[in-house]
Amino acid sequence: MATNGWKENVEETVRNIPREVKQYSFQTEPIPRLKYNDPEVEALIRNERPVILTDTDLVKSAQHWNLDYLYSNIGSGKHTVYSSFKNKFLYYDDKKLPNFPNLVLQTNHEEMTFQEFTEKVRNHKTGDKIYYLQQALNDSVGKSIVVDFVKFNWSWITEQQKKYKWGALTSNLLLVGMDGVITPAHYDEQQNFFAQIGGYKRFLLFDPSMFECLYPFPVYHPHDRQSQVDFDSPDLRRFPKFQDLRGYEAIVGPGDVLYLPIYWWHQVESVPNRGMTFSVNFWYKSGSDEKISYPLKPQQKVAMMRNIEKMVTSAINNHEEVPHLMRTMVLGRYT
Ligand SMILES: O=C(O)CCC(=O)C(=O)O
Ligand SMILES: [Fe+2]
């Protein structure tokens, strides 16, 4: 069943998970893929279940965004570009780095113009650093980019925002990655419509109840919200429940929009040997809390655990004391 992306026939096969993508130890089910007006969509989003929407035309006005076009039209402002000798770009929060002065990071980021970024990509040779541009779209971009941006399907997406009672749109992150870049498993605290413009990305998703299988770093750590488990070589002595992990996966291509629910874990892999990837996400604050009903949902428990961790860390005023306190509270008493 062919659903319409922008370059249908040639690329339809890629969406069916080409098996040059990595194999992992856990099992996955496919993420449903539906036309935006399919009656099943509403129940999925309402229940915070992921779904790939086709034919939204959300970012159709940007379908010509590629390296050449952005080079000539995005302007001469600076953009945040991550670089690494490996293809994994584990996120870190700069503000939390002072807590861990000895932390060794595999990735750096620097501010550069799109033209400088393009040069790095074009001149790339095997063994060179890999670059991944991740920049919130702002008013520093050139005129024709603004024109494309204004023509996004804002009426459709704003209708969704209202229907599901989400809060404000906080940002649109533009992601331009070299072939094969990977964003390791993490969760975000916002609702996300993730729009693919160019190239193919494989999404591995895990529902919020998988928290205990994915062992996120402590909240005060720069890698807060990121899994500590290396999917390529999981340390099952430290992280035994990783063996119970079950997920969902799909490949998104040009024209696809993934609804990525708040607190859902995701790992994002640009499909190897398929070239660069171009994406724009739409991050929305969660709705103002409706009446709480019990039992709490897994994502509400995650939010609660975050609050407890933050409270303890702030009250004790030294993050190095937190692990001992937490262990004293739990081990042999709640275990
Ligand atoms: O596309 C990526 O590499 C990461 C995207 C992501 O994590 C997000 O949009 O929340
Ligand atoms: Fe994310």
PDB file of N, CA, C and O and ligand atoms in Angstrom, residues 132 134 175 183 186 188 192 194 201 203 260 266 268 279 281 283, ligand 1:
ATOM      1  N   TYR A 132      26.672  17.381  12.656  1.00  0.00           N
ATOM      2  CA  TYR A 132      25.212  17.315  12.758  1.00  0.00           C
ATOM      3  C   TYR A 132      24.720  18.694  13.205  1.00  0.00           C
ATOM      4  O   TYR A 132      24.948  19.094  14.345  1.00  0.00           O
ATOM      5  N   GLN A 134      22.035  21.271  14.411  1.00  0.00           N
ATOM      6  CA  GLN A 134      20.764  21.248  15.151  1.00  0.00           C
ATOM      7  C   GLN A 134      20.518  22.657  15.662  1.00  0.00           C
ATOM      8  O   GLN A 134      21.096  23.072  16.655  1.00  0.00           O
ATOM      9  N   LEU A 175      17.160  20.055  11.792  1.00  0.00           N
ATOM     10  CA  LEU A 175      18.226  19.059  11.946  1.00  0.00           C
ATOM     11  C   LEU A 175      18.765  18.696  10.566  1.00  0.00           C
ATOM     12  O   LEU A 175      18.004  18.243   9.706  1.00  0.00           O
ATOM     13  N   THR A 183      21.104   9.762  17.007  1.00  0.00           N
ATOM     14  CA  THR A 183      20.796  10.403  18.280  1.00  0.00           C
ATOM     15  C   THR A 183      20.374   9.286  19.236  1.00  0.00           C
ATOM     16  O   THR A 183      19.320   8.678  19.040  1.00  0.00           O
ATOM     17  N   HIS A 186      16.666   8.633  24.301  1.00  0.00           N
ATOM     18  CA  HIS A 186      16.361   9.639  25.324  1.00  0.00           C
ATOM     19  C   HIS A 186      14.866   9.929  25.271  1.00  0.00           C
ATOM     20  O   HIS A 186      14.183   9.508  24.336  1.00  0.00           O
ATOM     21  N   ASP A 188      11.994  13.327  25.818  1.00  0.00           N
ATOM     22  CA  ASP A 188      11.858  14.780  25.946  1.00  0.00           C
ATOM     23  C   ASP A 188      10.603  15.075  26.758  1.00  0.00           C
ATOM     24  O   ASP A 188       9.713  14.234  26.868  1.00  0.00           O
ATOM     25  N   ASN A 192       5.745  16.310  20.369  1.00  0.00           N
ATOM     26  CA  ASN A 192       6.567  16.572  19.188  1.00  0.00           C
ATOM     27  C   ASN A 192       5.869  16.063  17.913  1.00  0.00           C
ATOM     28  O   ASN A 192       5.498  14.892  17.838  1.00  0.00           O
ATOM     29  N   PHE A 194       7.252  15.508  14.428  1.00  0.00           N
ATOM     30  CA  PHE A 194       8.576  15.463  13.803  1.00  0.00           C
ATOM     31  C   PHE A 194       8.374  15.311  12.300  1.00  0.00           C
ATOM     32  O   PHE A 194       7.863  14.288  11.832  1.00  0.00           O
ATOM     33  N   LYS A 201      15.030   8.555   8.137  1.00  0.00           N
ATOM     34  CA  LYS A 201      15.428   8.334   9.526  1.00  0.00           C
ATOM     35  C   LYS A 201      14.660   7.154  10.102  1.00  0.00           C
ATOM     36  O   LYS A 201      13.446   7.060   9.936  1.00  0.00           O
ATOM     37  N   PHE A 203      13.300   5.510  13.388  1.00  0.00           N
ATOM     38  CA  PHE A 203      12.952   5.820  14.779  1.00  0.00           C
ATOM     39  C   PHE A 203      12.732   4.521  15.538  1.00  0.00           C
ATOM     40  O   PHE A 203      11.961   3.667  15.104  1.00  0.00           O
ATOM     41  N   LEU A 260       5.369  12.106  18.059  1.00  0.00           N
ATOM     42  CA  LEU A 260       6.254  11.514  19.061  1.00  0.00           C
ATOM     43  C   LEU A 260       5.779  12.000  20.423  1.00  0.00           C
ATOM     44  O   LEU A 260       6.020  13.150  20.805  1.00  0.00           O
ATOM     45  N   HIS A 266      13.110   7.769  22.501  1.00  0.00           N
ATOM     46  CA  HIS A 266      13.379   7.607  21.068  1.00  0.00           C
ATOM     47  C   HIS A 266      14.864   7.608  20.781  1.00  0.00           C
ATOM     48  O   HIS A 266      15.625   8.360  21.381  1.00  0.00           O
ATOM     49  N   VAL A 268      17.134   7.895  17.211  1.00  0.00           N
ATOM     50  CA  VAL A 268      16.903   8.297  15.824  1.00  0.00           C
ATOM     51  C   VAL A 268      18.174   8.052  15.015  1.00  0.00           C
ATOM     52  O   VAL A 268      19.243   8.572  15.362  1.00  0.00           O
ATOM     53  N   SER A 279      15.349  17.555   8.597  1.00  0.00           N
ATOM     54  CA  SER A 279      14.101  17.433   9.367  1.00  0.00           C
ATOM     55  C   SER A 279      13.823  18.732  10.099  1.00  0.00           C
ATOM     56  O   SER A 279      14.736  19.511  10.378  1.00  0.00           O
ATOM     57  N   ASN A 281      11.390  19.703  13.580  1.00  0.00           N
ATOM     58  CA  ASN A 281      10.395  19.249  14.545  1.00  0.00           C
ATOM     59  C   ASN A 281       9.567  20.419  15.074  1.00  0.00           C
ATOM     60  O   ASN A 281       9.918  21.590  14.887  1.00  0.00           O
ATOM     61  N   TRP A 283       7.955  21.337  18.637  1.00  0.00           N
ATOM     62  CA  TRP A 283       7.858  20.968  20.052  1.00  0.00           C
ATOM     63  C   TRP A 283       6.794  21.809  20.735  1.00  0.00           C
ATOM     64  O   TRP A 283       6.847  23.054  20.673  1.00  0.00           O
TER      65      TRP A 283
HETATM   66  O1  LIG B   1      16.389  13.518  14.654  1.00  0.00           O
HETATM   67  C1  LIG B   1      17.178  13.385  15.579  1.00  0.00           C
HETATM   68  O2  LIG B   1      18.348  13.026  15.420  1.00  0.00           O
HETATM   69  C2  LIG B   1      16.732  13.636  16.995  1.00  0.00           C
HETATM   70  C3  LIG B   1      15.375  14.268  17.073  1.00  0.00           C
HETATM   71  C4  LIG B   1      14.829  14.311  18.460  1.00  0.00           C
HETATM   72  O3  LIG B   1      15.345  13.719  19.382  1.00  0.00           O
HETATM   73  C5  LIG B   1      13.603  15.083  18.707  1.00  0.00           C
HETATM   74  O4  LIG B   1      13.056  15.707  17.767  1.00  0.00           O
HETATM   75  O5  LIG B   1      13.141  15.081  19.860  1.00  0.00           O
END
